[in-house]
Amino acid sequence: MPSGIWRIAMGVGIPVGFNTTGLDIPGWFSAMCMAMSLGTEGLALLTLGLVKPWGEVVPGWIPLIGGKRVAPLAAVVPALLGAAVLMLLTIPRAGGFGGAQGAPTGPALVVMDACYAPLLLWGPLLVVVTISYYRRRLN
């Protein structure tokens, strides 16, 4: 959530310390920031399916498939692939964004790094939750 809020703030033109010179704000860059933030939050909500009942049986209100059991691998495979992608994208930035092109400096960099730091945990924790889901569904 913090990285999404930071990205949306940048996308709507709130100064967050990032060099946005040459970026289309408002415009395509703003739309991309919104889409990335909404997509990330949507994927985070899907992660909850690994610990909630609707991750085992599709909710009845969903047309055509409501009430059917979720095949364990239909959740496990995308979750593990997502965890791998998350770790590939976040681990290289584990030391922070200092030195990245256009990155803020000083206190703004500290805020940006703090907003993105939780993403470092998402990938490994997603692996743990996915393994737990798989083990639970095997029984």
XYZ file of N, CA and C in Angstrom:
417
model
N 0.805 -1.191 0.000
C 0.000 0.000 0.000
C 0.863 1.276 0.000
N 1.916 1.359 0.826
C 2.692 2.606 0.835
C 3.310 2.934 -0.519
N 3.813 1.925 -1.231
C 4.426 2.210 -2.540
C 3.368 2.686 -3.534
N 2.168 2.147 -3.446
C 1.086 2.575 -4.333
C 0.705 4.022 -4.078
N 0.620 4.391 -2.815
C 0.287 5.781 -2.469
C 1.387 6.711 -2.954
N 2.648 6.314 -2.757
C 3.767 7.138 -3.218
C 3.709 7.310 -4.736
N 3.455 6.199 -5.461
C 3.394 6.240 -6.921
C 2.239 7.114 -7.408
N 1.067 6.977 -6.772
C -0.085 7.793 -7.169
C 0.203 9.265 -6.914
N 0.819 9.569 -5.767
C 1.173 10.969 -5.475
C 2.064 11.530 -6.573
N 3.066 10.771 -6.976
C 3.955 11.221 -8.042
C 3.176 11.386 -9.349
N 2.299 10.431 -9.629
C 1.552 10.445 -10.883
C 0.585 11.608 -11.024
N 0.073 12.099 -9.887
C -0.854 13.236 -9.961
C -0.135 14.575 -9.823
N 1.197 14.523 -9.715
C 1.975 15.751 -9.723
C 2.372 16.288 -8.365
N 2.110 15.540 -7.304
C 2.556 15.975 -5.979
C 4.070 15.789 -5.914
N 4.804 16.814 -5.528
C 6.264 16.673 -5.484
C 6.696 15.667 -4.408
N 7.311 14.600 -4.849
C 7.796 13.566 -3.927
C 9.309 13.439 -3.991
N 9.948 14.371 -4.686
C 11.396 14.371 -4.767
C 11.942 13.686 -6.005
N 11.101 12.944 -6.710
C 11.539 12.235 -7.910
C 11.582 13.212 -9.074
N 12.601 13.134 -9.883
C 12.724 14.024 -11.028
C 11.732 13.586 -12.108
N 10.668 14.348 -12.266
C 9.628 14.006 -13.244
C 9.724 14.849 -14.508
N 10.844 15.552 -14.676
C 11.038 16.354 -15.876
C 10.956 15.460 -17.106
N 10.145 15.860 -18.048
C 10.001 15.097 -19.292
C 8.952 13.997 -19.215
N 8.384 13.781 -18.039
C 7.325 12.786 -17.921
C 5.983 13.458 -18.171
N 5.063 12.745 -18.753
C 3.756 13.275 -19.126
C 2.825 13.252 -17.913
N 2.890 14.358 -17.109
C 2.046 14.476 -15.921
C 1.257 15.769 -16.045
N -0.027 15.789 -16.080
C -0.905 14.619 -16.191
C -0.878 14.090 -17.622
N -1.060 12.811 -17.746
C -1.028 12.166 -19.052
C -0.771 10.686 -18.916
N -0.050 10.122 -19.899
C 0.164 8.676 -19.921
C 0.924 8.199 -18.694
N 1.897 9.010 -18.212
C 2.660 8.596 -17.031
C 1.761 8.518 -15.803
N 0.857 9.475 -15.676
C -0.102 9.446 -14.571
C -0.967 8.203 -14.647
N -1.433 7.883 -15.835
C -2.267 6.682 -16.023
C -1.468 5.426 -15.692
N -0.193 5.404 -16.078
C 0.648 4.241 -15.794
C 0.854 4.089 -14.278
N 1.068 5.196 -13.576
C 1.231 5.139 -12.115
C -0.026 4.590 -11.458
N -1.187 5.057 -11.908
C -2.455 4.565 -11.358
C -2.633 3.085 -11.658
N -2.382 2.685 -12.899
C -2.565 1.284 -13.297
C -1.625 0.372 -12.509
N -0.371 0.786 -12.338
C 0.584 -0.023 -11.576
C 0.143 -0.159 -10.122
N -0.339 0.931 -9.547
C -0.769 0.893 -8.150
C -2.008 0.030 -7.980
N -2.987 0.198 -8.856
C -4.198 -0.619 -8.770
C -3.890 -2.093 -9.034
N -3.005 -2.360 -9.995
C -2.622 -3.748 -10.287
C -1.925 -4.404 -9.102
N -1.024 -3.663 -8.484
C -0.309 -4.188 -7.317
C -1.275 -4.480 -6.181
N -2.203 -3.569 -5.924
C -3.178 -3.777 -4.844
C -4.095 -4.955 -5.166
N -4.467 -5.108 -6.431
C -5.289 -6.255 -6.839
C -4.570 -7.571 -6.603
N -3.306 -7.621 -6.941
C -2.522 -8.842 -6.705
C -2.349 -9.107 -5.213
N -2.209 -8.050 -4.441
C -2.107 -8.225 -2.987
C -3.404 -8.814 -2.434
N -4.535 -8.373 -2.965
C -5.814 -8.935 -2.517
C -5.931 -10.405 -2.907
N -5.410 -10.765 -4.076
C -5.432 -12.178 -4.469
C -4.603 -13.030 -3.515
N -3.559 -12.456 -2.965
C -2.737 -13.165 -1.992
C -3.592 -13.623 -0.799
N -4.586 -12.825 -0.454
C -5.466 -13.193 0.658
C -6.208 -14.502 0.388
N -6.404 -14.843 -0.879
C -7.074 -16.095 -1.218
C -6.326 -17.323 -0.723
N -5.063 -17.162 -0.426
C -4.282 -18.290 0.086
C -4.558 -18.551 1.565
N -5.214 -17.610 2.236
C -5.509 -17.785 3.654
C -7.000 -17.647 3.970
N -7.802 -17.323 2.982
C -9.243 -17.145 3.177
C -10.005 -18.294 2.518
N -11.239 -18.557 2.964
C -12.033 -19.647 2.371
C -12.262 -19.500 0.868
N -12.350 -18.265 0.368
C -12.608 -18.098 -1.056
C -11.413 -18.517 -1.913
N -10.301 -18.852 -1.294
C -9.160 -19.405 -2.018
C -9.282 -20.907 -2.208
N -10.259 -21.510 -1.546
C -10.492 -22.946 -1.677
C -11.769 -23.251 -2.440
N -12.780 -22.406 -2.259
C -14.046 -22.546 -2.991
C -14.400 -21.174 -3.543
N -14.648 -21.110 -4.850
C -14.968 -19.838 -5.501
C -16.282 -19.310 -4.925
N -16.329 -18.030 -4.550
C -17.566 -17.464 -3.997
C -18.750 -17.661 -4.944
N -19.897 -17.929 -4.366
C -21.092 -18.227 -5.144
C -21.553 -17.114 -6.061
N -21.214 -15.875 -5.775
C -21.670 -14.754 -6.585
C -20.913 -14.609 -7.906
N -19.847 -15.375 -8.090
C -19.081 -15.284 -9.340
C -19.773 -16.157 -10.391
N -20.163 -15.557 -11.531
C -20.887 -16.302 -12.565
C -20.084 -17.490 -13.102
N -20.781 -18.540 -13.424
C -20.283 -19.763 -14.053
C -19.447 -20.662 -13.145
N -18.562 -20.100 -12.339
C -17.678 -20.954 -11.536
C -17.941 -20.863 -10.045
N -18.890 -20.019 -9.627
C -19.199 -19.847 -8.216
C -19.570 -21.168 -7.554
N -19.014 -21.440 -6.394
C -19.299 -22.650 -5.642
C -18.388 -23.821 -5.967
N -17.581 -23.707 -7.001
C -16.672 -24.800 -7.367
C -15.378 -24.697 -6.563
N -14.782 -25.857 -6.316
C -13.504 -25.893 -5.590
C -12.382 -25.371 -6.483
N -11.465 -24.667 -5.877
C -10.284 -24.167 -6.589
C -9.257 -25.296 -6.611
N -8.799 -25.649 -7.795
C -7.733 -26.651 -7.907
C -6.484 -26.076 -7.239
N -5.871 -26.816 -6.317
C -4.722 -26.258 -5.591
C -3.638 -25.689 -6.496
N -3.313 -26.385 -7.572
C -2.238 -25.883 -8.445
C -2.653 -24.617 -9.196
N -3.956 -24.383 -9.333
C -4.420 -23.154 -9.981
C -4.095 -21.926 -9.128
N -3.902 -22.137 -7.858
C -3.492 -21.038 -6.972
C -1.990 -21.071 -6.702
N -1.444 -22.276 -6.550
C -0.038 -22.418 -6.160
C 0.912 -21.969 -7.266
N 0.671 -22.394 -8.478
C 1.600 -22.064 -9.575
C 1.674 -20.552 -9.811
N 0.539 -19.844 -9.993
C 0.656 -18.388 -10.170
C 1.252 -17.681 -8.955
N 0.944 -18.183 -7.757
C 1.491 -17.538 -6.557
C 3.008 -17.667 -6.508
N 3.523 -18.853 -6.804
C 4.980 -19.036 -6.786
C 5.663 -18.266 -7.912
N 5.032 -18.217 -9.083
C 5.589 -17.407 -10.175
C 5.587 -15.928 -9.792
N 4.497 -15.481 -9.179
C 4.411 -14.094 -8.724
C 5.462 -13.781 -7.680
N 5.695 -14.717 -6.766
C 6.713 -14.514 -5.742
C 8.100 -14.392 -6.379
N 8.361 -15.231 -7.374
C 9.659 -15.167 -8.057
C 9.839 -13.818 -8.757
N 8.806 -13.359 -9.447
C 8.880 -12.063 -10.136
C 9.079 -10.942 -9.116
N 8.323 -10.992 -8.023
C 8.480 -9.970 -6.980
C 9.907 -9.908 -6.461
N 10.477 -11.068 -6.191
C 11.839 -11.079 -5.660
C 12.847 -10.612 -6.696
N 12.634 -10.968 -7.965
C 13.542 -10.498 -9.016
C 13.485 -8.985 -9.165
N 12.297 -8.409 -8.948
C 12.140 -6.964 -9.097
C 12.586 -6.183 -7.866
N 12.456 -6.785 -6.693
C 12.728 -6.018 -5.471
C 14.119 -6.236 -4.880
N 14.646 -7.434 -4.952
C 15.932 -7.715 -4.306
C 17.061 -6.831 -4.845
N 17.120 -6.566 -6.168
C 18.196 -5.675 -6.635
C 18.139 -4.268 -6.022
N 16.976 -3.860 -5.528
C 16.835 -2.535 -4.920
C 16.806 -2.598 -3.396
N 17.234 -3.710 -2.834
C 17.183 -3.891 -1.372
C 17.983 -2.820 -0.638
N 18.999 -2.290 -1.268
C 19.817 -1.257 -0.630
C 19.239 0.132 -0.737
N 18.115 0.272 -1.407
C 17.481 1.575 -1.574
C 17.613 2.074 -3.000
N 17.025 3.223 -3.233
C 16.977 3.787 -4.582
C 18.003 4.882 -4.814
N 18.854 5.144 -3.835
C 19.885 6.159 -4.014
C 20.747 5.829 -5.222
N 20.952 6.795 -6.077
C 21.760 6.590 -7.268
C 20.953 6.204 -8.492
N 19.695 5.805 -8.313
C 18.858 5.481 -9.471
C 18.552 6.769 -10.230
N 18.406 6.661 -11.536
C 18.163 7.840 -12.359
C 16.875 8.536 -11.925
N 16.955 9.804 -11.599
C 15.801 10.597 -11.208
C 15.368 10.412 -9.769
N 16.034 9.522 -9.030
C 15.631 9.250 -7.649
C 15.818 10.487 -6.779
N 14.961 10.618 -5.784
C 15.115 11.757 -4.874
C 16.366 11.612 -4.016
N 16.674 12.653 -3.305
C 17.812 12.634 -2.382
C 17.334 13.127 -1.025
N 18.146 12.943 -0.024
C 17.838 13.445 1.310
C 16.589 12.809 1.908
N 15.799 13.606 2.635
C 14.606 13.075 3.298
C 13.604 12.446 2.319
N 13.500 12.991 1.121
C 12.571 12.424 0.138
C 12.981 11.005 -0.236
N 14.277 10.745 -0.311
C 14.760 9.391 -0.601
C 14.433 8.449 0.553
N 14.575 8.919 1.769
C 14.243 8.100 2.941
C 12.761 7.722 2.905
N 11.902 8.682 2.576
C 10.461 8.411 2.494
C 10.181 7.417 1.380
N 10.783 7.606 0.224
C 10.571 6.687 -0.895
C 11.031 5.275 -0.525
N 12.213 5.164 0.029
C 12.720 3.845 0.432
C 11.808 3.195 1.468
N 11.302 3.990 2.410
C 10.391 3.452 3.428
C 9.089 2.968 2.795
N 8.626 3.660 1.779
C 7.387 3.257 1.098
C 7.573 1.959 0.315
N 8.745 1.755 -0.239
C 8.994 0.562 -1.046
C 9.563 -0.617 -0.237
N 10.033 -0.376 0.965
C 10.636 -1.440 1.775
C 9.711 -2.638 2.013
N 8.406 -2.439 2.274
C 7.543 -3.610 2.496
C 7.501 -4.578 1.311
N 7.770 -4.088 0.120
C 7.773 -4.971 -1.050
C 8.869 -6.024 -0.970
N 9.934 -5.726 -0.217
C 11.010 -6.708 -0.047
C 10.511 -7.962 0.666
N 9.534 -7.811 1.528
C 9.008 -8.940 2.290
C 7.905 -9.695 1.555
N 7.234 -9.034 0.627
C 6.079 -9.637 -0.031
C 6.442 -10.940 -0.738
N 7.513 -10.974 -1.519
C 7.895 -12.182 -2.252
C 8.183 -13.368 -1.341
N 9.104 -13.223 -0.381
C 9.384 -14.350 0.510
C 8.170 -14.782 1.338
N 7.387 -13.825 1.826
C 6.200 -14.187 2.601
C 5.148 -14.868 1.725
N 5.070 -14.473 0.461
C 4.146 -15.133 -0.457
C 4.540 -16.594 -0.658
N 5.839 -16.878 -0.703
C 6.306 -18.269 -0.811
C 5.858 -19.062 0.415
N 6.049 -18.492 1.599
C 5.676 -19.184 2.840
C 4.175 -19.461 2.874
N 3.365 -18.464 2.554
C 1.908 -18.632 2.579
C 1.466 -19.636 1.514
N 2.114 -19.630 0.366
C 1.762 -20.564 -0.699
C 2.077 -22.002 -0.296
N 3.214 -22.213 0.322
C 3.563 -23.560 0.796
C 2.549 -24.025 1.843
N 2.165 -23.128 2.729
C 1.169 -23.457 3.741
C -0.169 -23.820 3.089
N -0.578 -23.046 2.112
C -1.819 -23.317 1.372
C -1.751 -24.698 0.717
N -0.649 -24.979 0.053
C -0.487 -26.258 -0.643
C -0.538 -27.424 0.342
N 0.163 -27.305 1.451
C 0.177 -28.369 2.452
C -1.211 -28.576 3.057
N -1.913 -27.472 3.312
C -3.265 -27.559 3.858
C -4.224 -28.216 2.869
N -4.074 -27.899 1.608
C -4.978 -28.436 0.587
C -4.685 -29.895 0.261
N -3.476 -30.374 0.550
C -3.151 -31.783 0.304
C -3.884 -32.694 1.286
N -4.188 -32.201 2.467
C -4.831 -33.035 3.494
C -6.326 -33.109 3.323
